[in-house]
Amino acid sequence: MNKIAQIFDSLEYGPAPEAPDQAIAWLDSKSRKFGHFIDGKWTKPGKTFTADNPATGASLAEITDGTAADVDAAVKAARGAFKSWSALSGYERGKYLYAIARMIQKHSRLFAVLESMDNGKPIRETRDADIPLVARHFYHHAGWATHLSSQFPDHVPYGVCGQIIPWNFPLLMLAWKIAPALAAGNTVVLKPAEFTSLTALLFAEICERVGLPKGVVNIVTGEGDTGAAIVNHPDIDKIAFTGSTEVGKIIRAATAGSGKGLSLELGGKSPYVVFEDADLDSAVEGLVDAIWFNQGQVCCAGSRLLVQESIEERFIAKVKARMAKLRVGDPLDKSVDIGALVAPVQVERIRDLMKKGIAEGAHVYEPDFELPGGNCYLKPALVTNVSPANTLVAEEIFGPVLVAMSFRTPEEAVALANNTKYGLAATLWSENINLALDIAPKLKAGVIWINGTNNFDAAVGFGGYKESGFGREGGREGMSAYLKPAWEKTLKPAPAQAPVKAATANPLDTGSLDQTAKMYVGGKQARPDSGYNRPVLGPKGELVGEVGEGNRKDIRNAVEAARKALSWGTTAAHNRAQILYYLAENLDYRRDEFAARIKAQTGEDGREEVALSVERLFAFAGWADKYDGAVHNPPQRMIATALVEPLGVLGIVAPPSRPLLASVALLAPALAMGNTVVLVPSERSPLSVTDLYQVLETSDVPNGVINIVTGDSVTLAKTLAEHDGVDGLWFAGNAEASAMVEKASVGNLKQTWTSRGLYYDLADPRFAGDYFLSKATQVKNVWIPYGA
Ligand code: NAI
Ligand code: MG
């Protein structure tokens, strides 16, 4: 047989190498040694580490390990550039972003090859996915810059943004961070990951070439310490991080109380659910993309296969057959599916996790082919025979390892899918659109792909639920993450409350009171677990009543009740609106009584406060069925529907003054959006809220939707912050306690809003809309393909 006939016979791929010449020429032109890019200039290289090619083990260049002084210089440059950059018109900034997009497109092959060499990922991916998405991101945000003032009126950029990115999508993560930051008028200090700095440095040169004003983009290379120096720098206004959940938690704790904006894109263990009526061959191809794309080093990798029992055997057989055909090899070979992992240390990490999983009972299947030589290659692996507690099921492996489990019913699929601390993405395969669209809202994840996987677009938000972080990148949500309301800087410190001294210190003196207000848990009045009450004093220290002294146990009961009531979030928005209208109406009936109670506790005429509270309930009843999402039209033949979903259980700790309005103003947006609430009312004047019980009952508020625990607000806030059953926490109080709340929230990375000792005039109409609605919700994007 001649050669061509042989190829036809075997259908073997020949080598299709991509030439590295241009990337090498660029590295050589820099003498393969880099300083930082600060204030539009290259610094002299300092102490360096090597940038390695994981496929060959060869060193590509020397990279400077940034010091705290380097970070400081970069922050100064960014601060210096901020004023004039943010003062440019959106159109002017948009033109720079457009120029960057054009340059990236023009040099896309150079970027793709350099990325592949530095990271080990196949050229097919960098060429067809990473770099085109980078360009798309800059184009998209050039448009946002242009329309910023009409789309985000009365908003301003944060200032200097510190941005820290991982190594799995080096240039793409840079684009996701830098494009929106610049569009909004921020300046940035960005640190690429230590394994993959090269395309960020090439990007710096693009910034130079397009004449981007100096100091607008600063690139500081280095390791974790350099990242920590950015996180802890006092003159940085916002931190945006993508990386491991572990480091994300360190950053959450480190920024607590600093007032820095924060967005976190963290790890995942995303389910890939295949129903029995799926197009199985397509689902297998999707699975290849879900878990073997980028060697599985993908935060949203579909790493947990959940397959319906009736098709399990058939599907697994197809997966194994497909695995045997995957081509592992030189990343610069255009017909390679799986390249090199990023570094030997990651390979070791994966092997250790596998050993642990096997010791716990897992079976591992690997196809029978030879791996190329070198330290960074792994075979694709399929893990079966695992319980939900197996390390390989619970932990993010970040490698080419798929873990498979089965389910019987759709309900079981949902329960298994959600049985993880993460919530980044999920994939569903079913030819039954009704089933798919029934399941999608039930999955706790920021992105859902139906009959497809790993779809991304700049116009569609991406980001996680739960310990996968908070904040979105892409789309309107991503844009708004780099802007804040202009009025925030006008906030003044909250006036100190003059202490009121009790007229009597003897607890037995309260015996003459005929009534002590109880707590309210799961629709029932409840006595405090502590067995103690606390006095409620009038303005002169006279006793006007008593409430329970709430403790940890009361909070736990209230959270449990709130979790049981979570179906509130999926009742029709119209029904939630109706109940809020009833609440308003029933409160209005009893306005005199509530006004008198305010007067007794605070000495103020309460009539206006009651009227404002009624109005606020009305306002949010009106919002319940209007604050919703968009339908995006990304370049793929898919629509992406942005669903606005509640956070879940929201803790609310109200400020002390204006005891009725303060609670209502925070409660109403939370309820309108479908959250269930554990409310700690004004610690000084809680009777205005404990008086609401009857109003709640006559308004048909379902049991457990509103739970009320009275007591010391800081103590109760701490318990709420530490509780993993609480998904979000709003706390009004002083700066020190606000810092405590933010720090204590790291356990499950709940989203927090704190007043940090500042005075928020909750009567202001600015709090009757988006401000709290956005904080009460998270956006889930559901991708749905079309095409016959
Ligand atoms: P990492 O989270 O340590 O690294 C991400 C970035 O954070 C890098 O730029 C790093 O220099 C920086 N960094 C590290 N410590 C820091 C600190 N204390 N303060 C500020 N910045 C800091 O991730 P690593 O160690 O590279 O990978 C370990 C594991 O993390 C992976 O196996 C994977 O499971 C997970 N990971 C997840 C990613 C995701 O996108 N979900 C991305 C990268 C890693
Ligand atoms: Mg490298």
XYZ file of C-alpha atoms in Angstrom, residues 69-719:
651
model
C 7.269 48.012 46.730
C 6.526 47.031 43.126
C 2.840 46.733 43.956
C 2.955 50.103 45.663
C 4.554 51.718 42.613
C 1.858 50.177 40.394
C -0.932 51.397 42.680
C 0.568 54.918 42.665
C 0.685 54.857 38.872
C -2.925 53.636 38.692
C -4.017 56.301 41.172
C -2.192 58.954 39.183
C -3.907 57.904 35.970
C -7.376 57.544 37.456
C -8.473 61.159 37.382
C -7.918 61.806 33.712
C -8.934 58.298 32.587
C -12.247 58.436 34.430
C -12.821 61.969 33.149
C -12.590 60.873 29.507
C -15.913 60.469 27.772
C -17.186 56.924 27.457
C -16.700 57.250 23.731
C -13.003 58.068 24.167
C -12.446 55.144 26.508
C -14.440 52.924 24.187
C -12.099 53.770 21.343
C -9.112 52.514 23.328
C -10.919 49.263 24.098
C -11.812 48.928 20.449
C -8.187 49.487 19.465
C -7.094 46.785 21.915
C -9.677 44.385 20.477
C -8.419 45.065 16.963
C -4.789 44.523 17.937
C -5.594 41.254 19.686
C -7.451 40.064 16.640
C -4.603 41.083 14.392
C -2.063 39.206 16.506
C -4.370 36.408 17.541
C -2.125 33.627 16.255
C 0.852 34.971 18.196
C -1.244 35.170 21.349
C -2.658 31.683 20.779
C 0.747 30.079 20.281
C 2.340 31.875 23.213
C -0.576 30.913 25.451
C -0.346 27.300 24.392
C 3.415 27.213 25.032
C 3.173 28.809 28.456
C 0.105 26.953 29.691
C 0.201 23.593 27.899
C -3.336 23.797 26.551
C -3.936 22.650 22.961
C -3.497 25.248 20.243
C -6.933 24.261 18.964
C -8.402 25.716 22.145
C -6.316 28.885 22.387
C -6.870 29.562 18.688
C -10.596 28.777 18.565
C -11.806 29.610 22.069
C -9.519 31.640 24.342
C -8.260 34.347 22.022
C -11.471 34.962 20.018
C -13.322 35.353 23.329
C -10.674 37.808 24.511
C -11.205 39.992 21.461
C -14.975 39.652 21.811
C -14.749 40.834 25.404
C -12.907 44.017 24.468
C -15.322 44.760 21.621
C -18.309 44.204 23.863
C -16.972 46.505 26.561
C -15.995 49.184 24.086
C -19.749 49.379 23.588
C -20.514 49.554 27.307
C -18.016 52.402 27.702
C -19.834 54.335 25.008
C -23.235 53.898 26.639
C -22.212 54.066 30.257
C -23.784 57.357 31.198
C -27.192 56.494 29.778
C -27.154 52.905 31.065
C -25.713 53.507 34.514
C -26.782 57.031 35.425
C -25.423 58.441 38.707
C -22.768 55.753 38.903
C -19.033 56.236 39.170
C -16.048 53.893 38.841
C -14.496 52.499 42.013
C -11.054 53.972 41.348
C -8.049 51.654 41.408
C -8.889 47.975 40.936
C -6.574 45.192 42.064
C -7.091 42.122 39.889
C -5.668 38.675 40.515
C -6.147 35.882 38.014
C -5.437 32.161 37.685
C -3.473 30.183 35.143
C -6.181 28.136 33.454
C -7.348 30.821 31.014
C -4.574 33.377 31.394
C -5.412 35.947 28.742
C -9.153 35.322 28.868
C -9.286 35.993 32.607
C -7.230 39.132 32.043
C -9.784 40.284 29.470
C -12.717 39.485 31.750
C -11.121 41.668 34.405
C -9.544 44.516 32.466
C -12.206 45.196 29.817
C -15.106 46.080 32.159
C -12.806 47.856 34.631
C -11.485 50.165 31.927
C -14.870 50.665 30.303
C -16.202 51.925 33.626
C -13.288 54.349 34.056
C -11.256 52.453 36.617
C -7.517 51.961 36.391
C -6.004 48.588 37.215
C -3.141 46.706 38.776
C -3.318 43.138 37.523
C -1.288 40.144 38.608
C -1.250 37.128 36.323
C -0.724 33.679 37.829
C 2.879 32.659 38.364
C 2.656 29.741 35.911
C 1.328 31.865 33.072
C 2.491 35.475 32.892
C 3.582 35.679 29.274
C 0.394 36.625 27.440
C -0.296 39.278 30.097
C 3.104 40.756 29.304
C 2.399 40.605 25.588
C -0.903 42.335 26.365
C 1.028 45.080 28.182
C 2.929 45.692 24.997
C -0.386 45.956 23.118
C -1.454 48.637 25.618
C 1.784 50.479 24.817
C 1.223 50.135 21.077
C -2.322 51.478 21.118
C -1.149 54.457 23.143
C -3.239 53.662 26.213
C -2.506 56.472 28.690
C 0.244 55.457 31.086
C -0.803 54.051 34.423
C -4.245 52.915 33.255
C -3.123 49.271 33.034
C -0.295 48.056 35.241
C 0.864 44.454 35.153
C 2.811 43.188 38.145
C 4.003 39.593 37.959
C 4.645 37.369 40.954
C 3.362 34.646 43.214
C 0.862 34.498 46.052
C 2.707 37.087 48.175
C 2.492 39.588 45.368
C -1.231 38.898 45.174
C -1.543 39.393 48.918
C 0.278 42.738 48.633
C -2.389 43.836 46.149
C -5.228 42.601 48.349
C -3.857 44.417 51.391
C -2.829 47.658 49.716
C -4.753 50.473 51.407
C -5.128 52.572 48.269
C -6.965 49.963 46.231
C -10.725 50.432 45.951
C -11.841 47.100 44.586
C -10.443 43.591 44.392
C -11.491 41.182 41.667
C -10.200 37.646 42.054
C -10.488 34.418 40.133
C -8.873 31.305 41.556
C -9.286 28.704 44.236
C -12.016 28.898 46.866
C -9.293 28.588 49.480
C -7.557 31.804 48.401
C -10.930 33.444 47.780
C -11.752 32.930 51.447
C -8.401 34.377 52.514
C -9.174 37.445 50.415
C -12.703 37.774 51.819
C -11.275 37.748 55.335
C -8.413 40.113 54.459
C -10.683 42.744 52.903
C -13.303 42.575 55.692
C -13.978 46.034 57.054
C -11.793 47.741 54.445
C -14.703 49.011 52.370
C -13.044 47.602 49.247
C -15.393 46.302 46.594
C -14.994 42.580 46.081
C -15.889 40.046 43.435
C -14.853 36.417 43.639
C -14.963 33.800 40.898
C -13.958 30.570 42.590
C -13.970 26.846 42.199
C -16.645 24.436 41.181
C -17.728 20.837 41.010
C -20.334 21.228 38.370
C -22.880 18.508 37.655
C -23.394 17.186 34.144
C -26.830 15.618 34.154
C -27.904 13.208 31.420
C -31.566 12.186 31.357
C -32.717 8.986 29.690
C -34.313 10.829 26.791
C -31.107 12.709 25.893
C -29.419 12.509 22.522
C -26.694 10.294 23.954
C -24.070 10.762 21.256
C -24.337 14.538 21.522
C -24.215 14.255 25.298
C -20.970 12.266 25.007
C -19.418 14.930 22.766
C -20.592 17.584 25.215
C -19.004 15.645 28.016
C -15.665 15.641 26.214
C -15.851 19.434 26.187
C -17.127 19.599 29.736
C -14.351 17.667 31.410
C -11.470 17.275 28.952
C -11.422 20.815 27.608
C -8.232 22.425 28.928
C -7.266 19.123 30.602
C -10.151 19.614 33.010
C -8.514 22.703 34.490
C -11.726 24.656 34.207
C -13.589 26.228 37.104
C -16.936 25.309 35.533
C -15.823 21.874 34.290
C -18.651 19.350 34.163
C -16.712 17.107 36.493
C -19.627 15.230 38.092
C -21.515 13.082 35.619
C -25.015 12.258 36.857
C -26.654 9.808 34.522
C -30.137 8.334 34.718
C -29.988 4.732 35.824
C -31.966 3.361 32.870
C -29.257 4.450 30.406
C -26.254 4.326 32.700
C -24.628 1.224 31.270
C -25.134 2.290 27.662
C -23.913 5.806 28.283
C -20.834 4.793 30.247
C -19.890 2.368 27.458
C -20.119 5.198 24.941
C -18.023 7.450 27.163
C -15.316 4.813 27.487
C -15.270 4.240 23.743
C -14.904 7.965 23.193
C -12.169 8.288 25.808
C -10.071 5.753 23.923
C -10.133 8.048 20.891
C -8.994 11.180 22.720
C -5.569 12.280 21.572
C -3.192 13.352 24.292
C -0.045 15.014 23.045
C 1.940 18.071 22.043
C -0.236 21.117 22.681
C 1.090 22.765 19.534
C -0.208 19.888 17.430
C -3.454 21.028 15.843
C -5.078 17.628 16.084
C -4.477 17.083 19.775
C -7.435 17.036 22.186
C -5.655 16.984 25.507
C -2.391 18.815 26.087
C -0.169 19.194 29.131
C -1.308 20.180 32.581
C 0.023 23.508 33.722
C 2.791 22.363 36.059
C 4.170 19.241 37.770
C 2.830 20.437 41.124
C -0.713 20.334 39.745
C -0.149 16.819 38.395
C 1.007 15.727 41.855
C -2.028 17.347 43.434
C -4.342 15.435 41.126
C -2.519 12.142 41.711
C -2.805 12.631 45.473
C -6.526 13.270 45.235
C -6.929 10.153 43.063
C -5.048 8.024 45.585
C -7.303 9.275 48.312
C -10.439 8.601 46.292
C -9.273 5.082 45.408
C -8.524 4.361 49.063
C -12.095 5.424 49.768
C -13.385 2.838 47.296
C -13.414 4.527 43.890
C -12.805 2.526 40.691
C -10.804 4.290 37.991
C -10.965 3.596 34.262
C -8.259 4.979 31.982
C -7.990 4.233 28.267
C -5.168 2.039 27.144
C -2.769 4.270 25.232
C 0.703 5.647 25.725
C 1.210 9.120 27.116
C 3.882 11.374 25.680
C 6.996 11.712 27.831
C 7.297 14.548 30.324
C 5.933 15.364 33.752
C 2.735 17.121 32.848
C 0.591 14.602 30.980
C -2.264 12.640 32.461
C -4.696 10.225 30.895
C -8.365 11.076 30.891
C -9.951 9.199 33.771
C -13.452 8.013 34.591
C -14.208 7.351 38.232
C -17.092 5.122 39.308
C -18.237 3.291 42.434
C -18.242 6.396 44.573
C -20.453 7.611 47.383
C -21.340 11.314 47.649
C -18.768 11.640 50.437
C -15.844 10.370 48.334
C -13.069 12.953 48.034
C -13.275 12.746 44.250
C -16.971 13.627 44.350
C -16.689 16.413 46.903
C -13.438 18.186 45.953
C -12.519 20.206 42.890
C -9.889 18.041 41.166
C -8.983 20.499 38.414
C -7.724 17.808 36.101
C -8.963 15.363 33.437
C -10.942 13.298 35.922
C -14.638 12.634 35.522
C -16.647 11.209 38.411
C -19.841 9.344 37.538
C -22.919 8.588 39.621
C -26.460 7.640 38.710
C -29.947 8.793 39.647
C -33.463 7.458 39.171
C -35.839 10.423 39.167
C -35.537 14.083 38.224
C -35.943 14.973 41.925
C -33.003 12.782 42.796
C -30.955 14.364 40.011
C -31.629 17.810 41.472
C -30.751 16.691 44.989
C -27.474 15.104 43.844
C -26.603 18.028 41.599
C -27.070 20.492 44.453
C -25.250 18.332 46.972
C -22.046 20.385 46.854
C -20.660 23.481 48.504
C -20.062 24.906 45.028
C -22.505 26.413 42.573
C -20.769 27.637 39.470
C -22.364 25.821 36.564
C -24.496 22.841 35.596
C -25.263 21.052 32.352
C -28.499 19.244 31.466
C -29.159 16.911 28.579
C -32.710 16.035 27.663
C -34.723 16.203 24.465
C -37.684 17.207 26.626
C -37.592 20.989 26.845
C -40.261 20.995 29.561
C -38.158 18.791 31.768
C -34.994 20.798 31.141
C -36.677 24.105 31.900
C -38.254 22.653 35.016
C -34.887 21.473 36.313
C -32.787 24.530 35.399
C -34.303 26.883 38.009
C -33.940 24.206 40.677
C -30.177 23.937 40.288
C -28.162 26.193 42.546
C -25.633 27.440 40.030
C -24.892 30.672 38.215
C -24.791 29.173 34.723
C -26.914 26.364 33.306
C -26.267 24.858 29.910
C -29.043 22.854 28.288
C -27.942 20.404 25.581
C -24.559 22.076 25.303
C -21.729 22.962 27.611
C -18.976 25.493 28.239
C -20.679 28.213 26.224
C -19.378 31.672 27.000
C -20.028 35.116 25.680
C -19.166 38.642 26.752
C -22.833 39.636 26.738
C -23.832 36.852 29.127
C -22.950 37.033 32.799
C -20.805 34.315 34.314
C -20.313 33.651 38.018
C -21.235 31.464 40.918
C -23.677 30.689 43.675
C -22.597 29.526 47.128
C -18.869 28.891 47.618
C -18.189 29.435 43.945
C -18.118 33.119 44.822
C -20.123 36.220 44.085
C -20.286 38.865 41.409
C -20.651 38.293 37.688
C -18.356 38.820 34.732
C -19.828 39.710 31.366
C -23.146 41.283 30.494
C -24.853 44.102 32.349
C -24.241 42.411 35.704
C -20.519 42.243 35.030
C -20.421 45.860 33.970
C -22.220 47.009 37.097
C -19.644 45.190 39.246
C -17.140 47.919 38.333
C -19.433 50.834 39.162
C -20.931 52.197 42.346
C -23.596 54.799 43.109
C -22.167 58.311 43.069
C -23.964 59.185 46.326
C -22.015 56.600 48.317
C -19.178 59.017 48.857
C -21.535 61.564 50.420
C -22.563 59.226 53.250
C -21.869 60.582 56.722
C -21.166 58.647 59.899
C -24.322 57.433 61.617
C -25.057 59.649 64.619
C -24.208 57.952 67.896
C -27.276 56.929 69.858
C -27.396 58.645 73.214
C -27.515 55.874 75.801
C -30.745 55.624 77.733
C -30.425 54.640 81.344
C -33.067 52.342 82.720
C -35.165 53.908 85.428
C -34.749 50.731 87.408
C -32.064 48.078 87.416
C -34.020 45.443 89.282
C -35.311 42.771 86.863
C -38.197 42.020 89.180
C -39.587 45.509 88.600
C -40.721 44.361 85.179
C -43.165 42.010 86.831
C -45.856 44.633 86.622
C -45.846 44.414 82.816
C -48.611 42.201 81.609
C -47.017 41.391 78.267
C -43.673 40.301 76.959
C -43.297 40.141 73.184
C -42.126 36.755 72.017
C -40.051 35.921 68.983
C -41.596 34.726 65.755
C -40.316 31.519 64.194
C -41.945 29.438 61.472
C -45.212 31.353 61.816
C -45.472 30.772 65.568
C -44.618 32.897 68.537
C -41.677 31.434 70.391
C -40.179 31.970 73.830
C -36.474 32.778 73.916
C -34.251 29.760 74.469
C -32.235 31.704 77.048
C -35.249 32.078 79.326
C -34.365 35.768 79.670
C -36.043 38.907 78.459
C -34.632 42.315 77.816
C -36.334 45.552 78.696
C -37.429 48.019 76.056
C -37.079 51.547 77.343
C -38.767 54.756 76.390
C -36.812 57.949 75.684
C -36.572 58.775 79.390
C -35.554 55.325 80.496
C -39.031 54.250 81.481
C -39.929 50.664 80.817
C -42.329 50.317 77.870
C -42.174 46.589 77.383
C -39.981 43.533 77.130
C -38.756 41.261 74.404
C -36.922 37.957 74.426
C -33.133 37.874 74.690
C -32.342 35.894 71.546
C -29.343 33.592 71.345
C -27.587 31.175 68.978
C -30.290 28.555 69.392
C -33.081 30.992 68.499
C -31.194 31.977 65.358
C -30.711 28.330 64.465
C -34.420 27.639 64.823
C -35.269 30.697 62.772
C -32.842 29.708 59.991
C -34.297 26.216 59.928
C -37.796 27.647 59.575
C -36.617 30.024 56.847
C -34.999 27.170 54.912
C -38.213 25.161 55.072
C -40.043 28.097 53.522
C -37.729 28.537 50.512
C -40.495 27.671 48.057
C -41.478 31.319 48.557
C -38.774 32.016 45.986
C -40.536 29.991 43.313
C -44.090 31.158 43.964
C -45.337 33.460 41.239
C -44.060 37.010 41.618
C -47.650 38.165 41.367
C -48.491 36.196 44.517
C -45.579 37.717 46.402
C -46.685 41.155 45.263
C -50.198 40.419 46.473
C -49.000 39.516 49.928
C -46.841 42.631 50.176
C -49.864 44.729 49.182
C -51.927 43.049 51.914
C -49.185 43.771 54.401
C -49.218 47.415 53.408
C -52.977 47.569 53.645
C -53.183 45.846 57.005
C -50.420 47.993 58.451
C -52.224 51.067 57.239
C -55.416 49.976 59.056
C -53.510 49.995 62.284
C -51.397 53.065 61.654
C -52.457 54.858 64.839
C -51.496 51.959 67.033
C -48.092 51.603 65.320
C -47.481 55.351 65.481
C -48.231 55.328 69.193
C -45.795 52.471 69.715
C -43.033 54.378 67.920
C -43.723 57.384 70.112
C -43.619 55.319 73.278
C -40.224 53.884 72.373
C -38.504 56.843 70.740
C -40.452 59.918 71.752
C -40.892 60.788 68.059
C -44.220 61.315 66.414
C -44.480 58.008 64.565
C -47.158 58.869 62.030
C -44.828 59.781 59.200
C -42.708 56.706 59.804
C -45.724 54.427 59.570
C -46.894 56.151 56.393
C -43.421 55.747 54.868
C -43.354 52.092 55.839
C -46.683 51.479 54.152
C -45.442 53.296 51.075
C -42.278 51.203 50.995
C -44.241 47.967 51.155
C -46.301 49.262 48.266
C -43.166 50.168 46.328
C -41.682 46.704 46.611
C -45.002 44.984 45.975
C -44.841 46.864 42.703
C -41.318 45.653 42.049
C -41.952 41.969 42.740
C -43.028 41.166 39.178
C -40.841 43.725 37.393
C -37.257 43.409 38.534
C -36.328 40.587 36.220
C -33.825 39.434 33.669
C -33.003 39.751 30.017
C -32.763 37.386 27.109
C -29.353 37.515 25.489
C -28.569 36.653 21.938
C -24.957 35.447 21.898
C -23.146 34.538 18.655
C -23.805 30.812 19.168
C -27.158 29.484 17.985
C -28.465 29.751 21.510
C -30.407 32.133 23.644
C -29.262 32.833 27.172
C -31.984 33.811 29.591
C -30.803 35.744 32.613
C -33.070 34.658 35.469
C -33.082 36.886 38.519
C -33.205 34.584 41.521
C -33.306 35.186 45.266
C -30.219 34.527 47.377
C -32.193 32.141 49.586
C -32.241 32.759 53.316
C -31.341 36.348 54.071
C -30.357 37.569 57.536
C -31.306 41.199 58.160
C -30.059 43.121 61.164
C -31.822 46.470 61.199
C -30.389 49.731 62.526
C -31.633 51.052 65.888
C -33.401 54.226 64.841
C -36.819 54.521 63.116
C -37.620 51.028 64.278
C -40.510 50.252 61.944
C -39.281 51.831 58.728
C -35.752 50.482 59.087
C -36.953 46.902 59.262
C -39.617 47.317 56.598
C -37.249 49.071 54.167
C -34.878 46.092 54.280
C -37.477 43.358 54.607
C -39.642 44.439 51.667
C -37.044 44.143 48.863
C -35.815 40.840 50.294
C -39.341 39.390 50.294
C -40.309 40.862 46.948
C -37.429 38.981 45.334
C -38.364 35.695 46.990
C -35.922 35.442 49.868
C -37.013 34.128 53.226
C -35.788 36.209 56.117
C -34.448 36.037 59.635
C -34.928 39.573 60.889
C -33.292 41.084 63.934
C -35.206 44.306 64.506
C -33.874 47.468 66.128
C -32.202 46.317 69.309
C -33.366 49.414 71.114
C -36.963 49.645 69.922
C -37.987 46.176 68.744
C -41.652 46.409 69.737
C -42.528 48.102 66.435
C -41.636 44.860 64.726
C -42.903 42.361 67.285
C -46.247 44.159 66.937
C -46.306 43.033 63.304
C -47.091 39.371 64.043
C -50.812 39.767 63.709
C -50.398 41.858 60.601
C -48.254 39.113 59.078
C -50.853 36.504 59.892
C -53.797 38.468 58.531
C -51.785 39.176 55.359
C -51.276 35.472 54.576
C -47.486 35.595 54.785
C -46.600 31.872 54.645
C -45.063 30.385 57.770
C -41.301 30.693 57.915
C -41.000 33.414 55.270
C -40.425 36.032 57.961
C -38.806 35.026 61.242
C -38.039 37.522 63.956
C -35.418 37.173 66.656
C -34.982 39.993 69.150
C -31.890 40.714 71.192
C -28.406 42.151 70.962
C -27.833 42.982 67.312
C -24.078 42.384 67.189
C -24.275 39.018 68.965
C -27.083 37.839 66.720
C -25.354 39.193 63.605
C -22.289 37.142 64.441
C -24.332 33.955 64.691
